Amino acid sequence: QVALTSERYGLRRLPFSQLTHSDLAFFERLMPGRVVTDPEELKLFNVDWLKSVRGCSKLMLKPQTTAEVSQVLRYCYERNLAVNPQGGNTGLVGGSVPVFDEIILSTALMNRIISFDKVSGILVCQAGCILEKLNEYLEQQGFIVPLDLGAKGSCHIGGNVATNAGGLRLLRYGSLRGTVLGLEVVLADGSALDCLASLRKDNTGYDLKQLFIGSEGTLGVITAVSILCPQKPKAVNLAFLGCQSFAKVLETFTTCRAMLGEILSAYEFMDEKCMELVERHLNLSNPVTGSPFYVLIETSGSNSTHDEEKLNNFLEKSMASGLVTDGTVATDDKKIKACNLMLWSLRERITEALTHDGYVYKYDLSLPVAKLYELVTDMRARLGQSAKNVVGYGHLGDGNLHLNITAESYSHSLLDAIEPFVYEWTARHSGSISAEHGLGFKKKQFIQYSKPSEAILLMQRFKAMLDPKGILNPYKVLPSS
């Protein structure tokens, strides 16, 4: 990957103030030892995980409390200094790194679990808690986070909420818009908004937290989260299956949903090109070979005998009817742990494998399930030999396609062949140009393919009301005026 600077996108720095020695002195007094100015240390936080976009921030601040975030933003608002909120920096659309020299406001040290209620299953924690660490804590209490991502080892729950991350458990537990009960947010002028409710039902006026879920740090900085967590399943089963066509993948899903019902927790699909890349670049072994498509099914329930019986009945029917041609299943406790790691790695590490294949053009789309793979086929035909690989995988149960195109190196002509075609195709089929990654920096100018002009204007009004100086994560989410 080669990081692209703002000049590549024809952007100019907005008239924010420049950092001065007195600014640095103020921040050092406010949080001594948690002010980073070393250029070498800052390099890592100026570049996104894909190394596809790069900023040039000269300062990173590491607050530990909401009060410190409030003081930082109040000062920056008065001084007209732009701020880039940053969690685990695992975003895929350039929303988590500076575009120019914005101050990086890191939530890395805001990693305290505030409370957990075992009766209600409600967790309250600071925004910088790492998703995997939260899940480990909850598992000890007999619960889990209703969110699972490939980046769980480094992403922050605040960043997850700020981007409305989808992930692998959405089919079972729904989106964060439904499971997040409350938020604590600091607004651009430094005022703290305490909507950190721990109630399942609160029908008093506008649901303000929804403004900040998915706003990608452009309306306020999320400092704490209240989230409803489900009980940890007592029985988890996995099946990795091969299908001979995408039509069979769809039919298998219909059968799967009907026969597995309430225990179905994930239905992921990937094409054979994905598996080739995972095997070649990561040396992972595919237990099922020779199929154009693969499906990973997970069930989660409370009774292993009941769940295994339902899964076996589904598999017998699928094999007998020719929907599935081959597969492997992990149902007993010992095998599931080893198989879980291996089978989920085949799916979760596709993104990593793609980065080893060259420069990656990534697209995260919502489409009617029946049309999901047609875009991959059409894109292959359109690009021909100009692309190295065109692959499709994703959360089929949610209608979420991850379309990825690799090339030996970045090519502006190849990008022109992909965009805006990919967005026009998606809009023509009543889809969304971002299913779960957000708009960030890379997709903001294409929002009109998913939202009418009236909706975009209303979003711009919200932004102007909550952040009149535009200091929070500028150049992101909304198109330039």
Coordinates of C-alpha atoms in Angstrom, one line a residue:
Q1 CA 0.0 0.0 0.0
V2 CA 1.1 3.6 -0.7
A3 CA -0.3 6.3 1.4
L4 CA -2.0 9.1 -0.5
T5 CA -1.8 12.6 0.7
S6 CA -4.5 15.3 0.6
E7 CA -3.0 16.8 -2.5
R8 CA -4.0 13.6 -4.4
Y9 CA -7.6 14.5 -3.6
G10 CA -7.3 18.2 -4.5
L11 CA -8.0 19.4 -0.9
R12 CA -6.8 22.6 0.6
R13 CA -6.3 23.1 4.3
L14 CA -9.1 25.1 5.9
P15 CA -8.2 28.3 7.8
F16 CA -7.7 26.7 11.2
S17 CA -5.0 28.1 13.6
Q18 CA -1.5 26.8 13.7
L19 CA -0.1 25.2 16.8
T20 CA 2.1 27.5 18.9
H21 CA 4.5 27.0 21.8
S22 CA 1.9 28.4 24.2
D23 CA -0.6 25.8 23.0
L24 CA 1.8 23.0 23.7
A25 CA 2.6 24.5 27.1
F26 CA -1.2 24.6 28.0
F27 CA -1.6 20.9 27.0
E28 CA 1.5 19.9 28.9
R29 CA 0.2 21.6 32.1
L30 CA -3.2 19.9 31.6
M31 CA -1.9 16.4 31.1
P32 CA 1.8 16.2 31.8
G33 CA 3.6 13.2 30.2
R34 CA 0.6 12.5 27.9
V35 CA 1.5 15.0 25.1
V36 CA 3.2 13.4 22.1
T37 CA 5.2 15.6 19.8
D38 CA 8.0 13.2 18.6
P39 CA 7.7 12.9 14.8
E40 CA 8.8 9.3 14.8
E41 CA 6.2 8.3 17.4
L42 CA 3.5 10.3 15.5
K43 CA 4.1 8.5 12.2
L44 CA 2.1 5.5 13.3
F45 CA -0.9 7.6 14.2
N46 CA -0.8 9.7 11.0
V47 CA -1.3 6.8 8.7
D48 CA -4.4 4.5 8.6
W49 CA -4.3 0.8 9.0
L50 CA -4.4 0.2 5.2
K51 CA -1.6 2.8 4.7
S52 CA -3.8 4.4 2.1
V53 CA -4.1 7.9 3.6
R54 CA -1.7 10.0 5.6
G55 CA -1.8 13.2 7.5
C56 CA 0.9 15.3 9.1
S57 CA -0.2 16.0 12.7
K58 CA 2.5 17.4 15.0
L59 CA 0.6 16.7 18.2
M60 CA -1.2 13.8 19.9
L61 CA -3.0 14.2 23.2
K62 CA -3.9 11.3 25.5
P63 CA -6.6 12.3 28.0
Q64 CA -7.8 9.9 30.7
T65 CA -11.1 11.5 31.7
T66 CA -14.1 13.2 30.2
A67 CA -13.1 16.4 32.1
E68 CA -9.7 16.4 30.3
V69 CA -11.4 15.9 26.9
S70 CA -13.8 18.8 27.8
Q71 CA -10.9 21.1 28.6
V72 CA -9.0 20.2 25.5
L73 CA -12.0 20.8 23.2
R74 CA -12.9 24.1 25.0
Y75 CA -9.4 25.3 24.4
C76 CA -9.2 24.1 20.8
Y77 CA -12.6 25.7 20.1
E78 CA -11.5 29.1 21.4
R79 CA -8.2 28.9 19.5
N80 CA -9.8 27.5 16.3
L81 CA -7.6 24.4 16.3
A82 CA -8.8 21.4 14.4
V83 CA -9.0 18.0 16.2
N84 CA -9.0 14.5 14.9
P85 CA -10.5 12.0 17.4
Q86 CA -8.8 8.6 17.2
G87 CA -9.6 5.2 18.7
G88 CA -7.7 2.1 17.7
N89 CA -7.1 3.5 14.1
T90 CA -8.6 0.4 12.4
G91 CA -10.9 2.3 10.1
L92 CA -11.0 1.5 6.4
V93 CA -12.2 4.7 4.9
G94 CA -9.6 7.2 6.1
G95 CA -11.8 8.6 8.9
S96 CA -9.5 8.0 11.8
V97 CA -6.3 9.9 10.8
P98 CA -5.6 13.6 10.1
V99 CA -5.9 14.9 6.6
F100 CA -3.5 17.9 7.4
D101 CA -2.1 18.8 10.8
E102 CA -5.2 18.3 13.0
I103 CA -4.4 17.5 16.7
I104 CA -4.9 13.8 17.3
L105 CA -7.1 13.2 20.3
S106 CA -6.5 9.6 21.3
T107 CA -8.8 7.7 23.6
A108 CA -6.2 5.0 24.2
L109 CA -5.9 5.8 27.9
M110 CA -9.7 6.0 28.5
N111 CA -10.0 2.3 29.0
R112 CA -11.8 1.9 32.3
I113 CA -14.8 -0.3 32.8
I114 CA -17.2 1.8 34.9
S115 CA -19.8 -0.8 35.8
F116 CA -21.5 -4.0 34.8
D117 CA -24.9 -5.2 35.9
K118 CA -25.2 -9.0 35.8
V119 CA -29.0 -8.9 36.1
S120 CA -29.7 -6.6 33.2
G121 CA -26.5 -7.3 31.2
I122 CA -25.7 -3.6 30.9
L123 CA -22.1 -2.6 30.6
V124 CA -20.9 1.0 31.1
C125 CA -17.3 1.7 30.1
Q126 CA -15.0 4.4 28.7
A127 CA -14.6 4.8 25.0
G128 CA -11.0 3.6 24.8
C129 CA -11.7 0.1 26.0
I130 CA -10.5 -2.5 23.4
L131 CA -13.3 -4.6 22.1
E132 CA -11.5 -8.0 22.7
K133 CA -10.6 -7.0 26.3
L134 CA -14.2 -6.0 27.0
N135 CA -15.4 -9.4 25.6
E136 CA -12.8 -11.3 27.8
Y137 CA -14.1 -9.4 30.9
L138 CA -17.7 -10.1 30.0
E139 CA -17.1 -13.8 29.4
Q140 CA -15.9 -14.2 32.9
Q141 CA -19.3 -12.8 34.0
G142 CA -21.2 -15.2 31.6
F143 CA -21.9 -12.5 28.9
I144 CA -20.4 -11.2 25.6
V145 CA -20.3 -8.0 23.7
P146 CA -23.0 -7.9 21.0
L147 CA -20.3 -7.0 18.4
D148 CA -17.4 -9.0 16.9
L149 CA -14.9 -7.7 14.4
G150 CA -11.7 -9.0 12.8
A151 CA -10.0 -5.9 14.3
K152 CA -11.3 -6.7 17.8
G153 CA -7.7 -6.9 19.2
S154 CA -7.1 -3.3 18.7
C155 CA -10.3 -1.4 17.9
H156 CA -12.0 0.7 20.6
I157 CA -15.6 0.5 21.6
G158 CA -15.9 4.3 21.2
G159 CA -14.7 4.0 17.7
N160 CA -17.0 1.1 17.0
V161 CA -19.9 3.3 18.1
A162 CA -18.7 6.4 16.3
T163 CA -18.6 4.4 13.0
N164 CA -21.7 2.2 13.8
A165 CA -19.5 -0.9 13.1
G166 CA -21.4 -3.9 11.9
G167 CA -19.3 -7.1 12.2
L168 CA -20.0 -10.8 12.5
R169 CA -22.7 -10.9 15.1
L170 CA -25.2 -8.4 13.6
L171 CA -27.3 -11.1 12.2
R172 CA -28.0 -12.4 15.7
Y173 CA -27.8 -9.3 17.9
G174 CA -28.6 -6.4 15.6
S175 CA -26.7 -3.1 15.1
L176 CA -25.2 -0.9 17.6
R177 CA -28.0 1.6 17.1
G178 CA -30.2 -0.9 19.0
T179 CA -27.8 -2.2 21.6
V180 CA -26.2 1.1 22.7
L181 CA -28.4 2.4 25.4
G182 CA -26.6 5.6 26.2
L183 CA -23.5 7.8 25.5
E184 CA -21.4 10.4 27.1
V185 CA -20.2 12.9 24.5
V186 CA -18.1 16.0 24.6
L187 CA -19.2 18.6 22.0
A188 CA -16.9 20.9 20.0
D189 CA -17.1 23.8 22.4
G190 CA -16.1 21.5 25.3
S191 CA -19.5 21.1 26.9
A192 CA -20.2 17.5 28.1
L193 CA -23.5 15.8 27.1
D194 CA -24.4 13.1 29.7
C195 CA -26.9 10.8 28.0
L196 CA -25.2 7.7 29.6
A197 CA -28.5 6.0 30.4
S198 CA -28.7 2.4 31.5
L199 CA -32.3 1.9 30.7
R200 CA -33.8 -0.4 28.1
K201 CA -36.8 1.9 27.7
D202 CA -36.6 5.7 27.8
N203 CA -39.2 7.5 25.7
T204 CA -38.6 11.1 26.7
G205 CA -38.0 13.3 23.7
Y206 CA -35.5 12.9 20.9
D207 CA -33.1 10.0 21.1
L208 CA -30.0 12.2 20.9
K209 CA -27.4 9.4 21.1
Q210 CA -28.4 8.3 17.6
L211 CA -26.9 11.5 16.3
F212 CA -23.5 10.5 17.5
I213 CA -23.7 6.8 16.6
G214 CA -22.2 6.6 13.1
S215 CA -21.2 10.3 13.0
E216 CA -17.4 9.4 12.9
G217 CA -16.3 12.0 15.4
T218 CA -17.7 14.9 13.4
L219 CA -20.4 16.0 15.9
G220 CA -18.8 15.2 19.2
V221 CA -16.2 13.0 20.9
I222 CA -17.7 9.9 22.5
T223 CA -16.1 9.4 25.9
A224 CA -18.2 6.6 27.5
V225 CA -20.7 4.0 26.3
S226 CA -23.6 2.1 27.9
I227 CA -24.3 -1.1 26.0
L228 CA -26.7 -4.0 26.4
C229 CA -24.8 -7.3 26.4
P230 CA -26.3 -10.8 25.7
Q231 CA -25.5 -13.8 27.8
K232 CA -22.6 -16.0 26.6
P233 CA -24.0 -18.9 24.5
K234 CA -23.4 -22.3 26.2
A235 CA -23.3 -24.1 22.9
V236 CA -21.5 -22.8 19.8
N237 CA -21.3 -24.8 16.5
L238 CA -19.5 -24.0 13.3
A239 CA -20.0 -25.4 9.8
F240 CA -17.8 -24.5 6.8
L241 CA -19.4 -25.5 3.5
G242 CA -18.7 -25.5 -0.2
C243 CA -21.3 -24.4 -2.8
Q244 CA -21.1 -24.7 -6.6
S245 CA -22.8 -21.4 -7.4
F246 CA -24.0 -18.2 -5.8
A247 CA -27.6 -19.2 -6.4
K248 CA -26.8 -22.2 -4.1
V249 CA -25.3 -19.9 -1.5
L250 CA -28.6 -18.0 -1.5
E251 CA -30.8 -21.1 -1.4
T252 CA -28.6 -22.5 1.4
F253 CA -29.2 -19.3 3.4
T254 CA -33.0 -19.5 3.0
T255 CA -32.9 -23.1 4.1
C256 CA -30.5 -22.3 6.9
R257 CA -32.6 -19.5 8.3
A258 CA -35.8 -21.6 8.2
M259 CA -34.3 -24.7 9.9
L260 CA -31.9 -23.1 12.4
G261 CA -34.1 -20.2 13.4
E262 CA -33.2 -18.6 16.7
I263 CA -29.8 -20.3 17.0
L264 CA -28.3 -18.9 13.8
S265 CA -25.7 -16.3 14.7
A266 CA -23.6 -15.8 11.6
Y267 CA -23.8 -16.6 7.9
E268 CA -20.7 -15.5 6.0
F269 CA -19.8 -16.1 2.4
M270 CA -16.6 -15.8 0.4
D271 CA -15.6 -16.7 -3.1
E272 CA -12.7 -19.1 -4.2
K273 CA -10.4 -16.1 -5.0
C274 CA -10.6 -15.1 -1.3
M275 CA -9.6 -18.5 -0.2
E276 CA -6.7 -18.6 -2.7
L277 CA -5.3 -15.4 -1.3
V278 CA -5.7 -16.5 2.3
E279 CA -3.9 -19.8 1.5
R280 CA -1.1 -18.1 -0.6
H281 CA -0.3 -15.1 1.6
L282 CA -1.1 -16.3 5.1
N283 CA -0.4 -20.1 4.8
L284 CA -3.8 -21.0 6.1
S285 CA -5.3 -24.3 5.2
N286 CA -8.7 -24.6 3.7
P287 CA -10.4 -27.8 4.9
V288 CA -12.9 -27.7 2.1
T289 CA -11.6 -27.3 -1.5
G290 CA -12.8 -27.3 -5.0
S291 CA -15.8 -25.0 -4.6
P292 CA -16.4 -21.6 -6.3
F293 CA -18.1 -20.4 -3.1
Y294 CA -17.8 -21.1 0.6
V295 CA -20.1 -20.5 3.5
L296 CA -19.3 -20.2 7.2
I297 CA -22.3 -20.8 9.5
E298 CA -22.3 -20.3 13.2
T299 CA -25.0 -21.3 15.7
S300 CA -25.2 -20.1 19.3
G301 CA -27.6 -21.5 21.8
S302 CA -28.1 -22.8 25.3
N303 CA -28.6 -26.5 24.7
S304 CA -25.8 -28.4 22.8
T305 CA -27.9 -31.5 22.1
H306 CA -30.8 -29.4 20.7
D307 CA -28.5 -27.2 18.6
E308 CA -26.5 -30.1 17.2
E309 CA -29.7 -31.9 16.2
K310 CA -31.0 -28.8 14.4
L311 CA -27.6 -28.3 12.6
N312 CA -27.3 -31.9 11.6
N313 CA -30.8 -31.9 10.1
F314 CA -30.0 -28.8 8.2
L315 CA -26.7 -30.3 6.9
E316 CA -28.4 -33.5 5.9
K317 CA -31.1 -31.7 3.9
S318 CA -28.5 -29.4 2.3
M319 CA -26.3 -32.2 1.2
A320 CA -29.2 -34.4 0.0
S321 CA -30.7 -31.6 -2.1
G322 CA -27.3 -30.7 -3.7
L323 CA -27.1 -27.2 -2.1
V324 CA -23.9 -28.1 -0.5
T325 CA -21.2 -30.3 -2.0
D326 CA -18.7 -30.6 0.8
G327 CA -18.1 -29.3 4.3
T328 CA -16.7 -29.6 7.8
V329 CA -18.4 -29.2 11.1
A330 CA -17.2 -28.5 14.6
T331 CA -19.7 -29.4 17.3
D332 CA -17.9 -30.9 20.4
D333 CA -16.2 -28.6 22.9
K334 CA -12.6 -29.6 22.3
K335 CA -12.8 -29.5 18.5
I336 CA -14.7 -26.2 18.5
K337 CA -11.9 -24.2 20.1
A338 CA -9.3 -25.3 17.5
C339 CA -11.8 -25.2 14.7
N340 CA -13.2 -21.9 15.7
L341 CA -9.8 -20.3 15.4
M342 CA -9.0 -22.0 12.1
L343 CA -12.4 -21.5 10.4
W344 CA -12.9 -17.9 11.6
S345 CA -9.4 -17.1 10.6
L346 CA -10.2 -18.1 7.0
R347 CA -13.0 -15.4 7.0
E348 CA -11.6 -12.7 9.4
R349 CA -8.1 -12.6 7.8
I350 CA -9.2 -12.0 4.2
T351 CA -8.6 -8.3 4.6
E352 CA -5.0 -9.0 5.8
A353 CA -4.4 -11.4 2.9
L354 CA -5.6 -8.8 0.4
T355 CA -3.0 -6.2 1.7
H356 CA -0.3 -8.7 0.8
D357 CA -1.6 -9.0 -2.8
G358 CA -0.8 -5.4 -3.7
Y359 CA -2.7 -2.1 -3.6
V360 CA -6.3 -2.6 -2.5
Y361 CA -9.4 -0.7 -3.6
K362 CA -12.0 -1.5 -0.9
Y363 CA -15.7 -1.2 -1.1
D364 CA -18.3 -2.0 1.6
L365 CA -21.8 -2.1 0.2
S366 CA -25.3 -3.0 1.2
L367 CA -27.3 -4.6 -1.6
P368 CA -30.5 -6.7 -2.0
V369 CA -29.2 -10.2 -1.2
A370 CA -30.2 -11.7 -4.5
K371 CA -28.0 -9.1 -6.3
L372 CA -25.1 -9.3 -4.0
Y373 CA -22.6 -11.1 -6.2
E374 CA -23.6 -9.7 -9.5
L375 CA -21.5 -6.6 -8.8
V376 CA -18.4 -8.7 -8.4
T377 CA -19.1 -10.4 -11.8
D378 CA -19.8 -7.1 -13.5
M379 CA -16.7 -5.5 -12.1
R380 CA -14.5 -8.4 -13.2
A381 CA -15.9 -8.1 -16.7
R382 CA -15.4 -4.3 -16.7
L383 CA -11.8 -4.3 -15.4
G384 CA -10.5 -7.4 -17.2
Q385 CA -6.7 -7.6 -17.0
S386 CA -6.2 -4.2 -15.6
A387 CA -6.9 -5.6 -12.1
K388 CA -4.9 -8.3 -10.4
N389 CA -7.8 -9.8 -8.5
V390 CA -11.5 -8.9 -8.0
V391 CA -13.0 -10.7 -5.0
G392 CA -16.2 -10.7 -3.1
Y393 CA -17.1 -11.8 0.5
G394 CA -19.1 -10.6 3.4
H395 CA -22.1 -10.9 5.7
L396 CA -24.7 -12.4 3.4
G397 CA -27.2 -12.6 6.2
D398 CA -27.1 -8.8 6.4
G399 CA -26.9 -8.1 2.6
N400 CA -23.3 -6.7 3.1
L401 CA -20.8 -7.2 0.3
H402 CA -17.1 -6.5 0.7
L403 CA -15.9 -5.9 -2.9
N404 CA -12.1 -5.8 -3.1
I405 CA -9.9 -5.1 -6.1
T406 CA -6.1 -5.5 -6.1
A407 CA -3.4 -4.2 -8.4
E408 CA 0.4 -4.3 -8.3
S409 CA 0.3 -0.6 -7.4
Y410 CA -2.0 2.4 -7.2
S411 CA -3.3 3.5 -10.6
H412 CA -5.4 6.6 -11.1
S413 CA -6.8 5.2 -14.4
L414 CA -7.9 2.0 -12.6
L415 CA -9.6 4.1 -9.9
D416 CA -11.4 6.0 -12.6
A417 CA -12.6 2.7 -14.1
I418 CA -14.0 1.6 -10.7
E419 CA -15.4 4.9 -9.4
P420 CA -18.1 6.2 -9.8
F421 CA -19.2 3.0 -11.6
V422 CA -19.3 1.0 -8.4
Y423 CA -21.5 3.6 -6.7
E424 CA -23.8 4.1 -9.7
W425 CA -24.3 0.3 -9.9
T426 CA -25.1 0.2 -6.2
A427 CA -27.6 3.2 -6.4
R428 CA -29.2 1.6 -9.4
H429 CA -30.0 -1.5 -7.4
S430 CA -31.2 0.5 -4.4
G431 CA -28.2 -0.3 -2.2
S432 CA -26.0 1.7 0.1
I433 CA -22.4 2.8 -0.7
S434 CA -21.4 2.0 2.9
A435 CA -22.8 -0.9 4.9
E436 CA -20.6 -0.7 8.0
H437 CA -17.3 1.1 7.4
G438 CA -18.7 4.6 7.2
L439 CA -17.9 7.4 4.8
G440 CA -14.8 8.9 6.4
F441 CA -12.5 10.7 4.1
K442 CA -12.6 8.4 1.0
K443 CA -16.4 8.2 0.4
K444 CA -17.7 11.6 1.6
Q445 CA -18.1 13.0 -1.9
F446 CA -20.2 10.0 -3.0
I447 CA -22.9 10.3 -0.3
Q448 CA -25.4 11.5 -2.8
Y449 CA -25.5 7.9 -4.2
S450 CA -27.2 6.8 -1.0
K451 CA -28.9 9.9 0.4
P452 CA -31.2 12.5 -1.1
S453 CA -30.0 16.2 -1.2
E454 CA -32.6 17.1 1.4
A455 CA -31.1 14.6 3.9
I456 CA -27.5 15.8 3.1
L457 CA -28.5 19.4 3.7
L458 CA -30.1 18.4 7.1
M459 CA -26.9 16.6 8.1
Q460 CA -24.9 19.8 7.2
R461 CA -27.2 21.8 9.4
F462 CA -26.7 19.4 12.3
K463 CA -22.9 19.8 11.8
A464 CA -23.1 23.6 11.7
M465 CA -25.3 23.6 14.9
L466 CA -23.1 21.3 17.0
D467 CA -19.7 22.3 15.6
P468 CA -20.1 25.8 14.1
K469 CA -16.3 26.3 13.6
G470 CA -16.0 22.8 12.0
I471 CA -13.0 21.8 14.2
L472 CA -14.1 18.2 14.8
N473 CA -12.7 15.7 12.3
P474 CA -12.8 18.1 9.4
Y475 CA -12.8 17.0 5.7
K476 CA -14.7 13.8 6.7
V477 CA -18.2 12.3 6.2
L478 CA -20.0 15.2 4.6
P479 CA -19.2 16.6 1.1
S480 CA -17.3 19.9 0.8
S481 CA -19.7 22.8 0.5

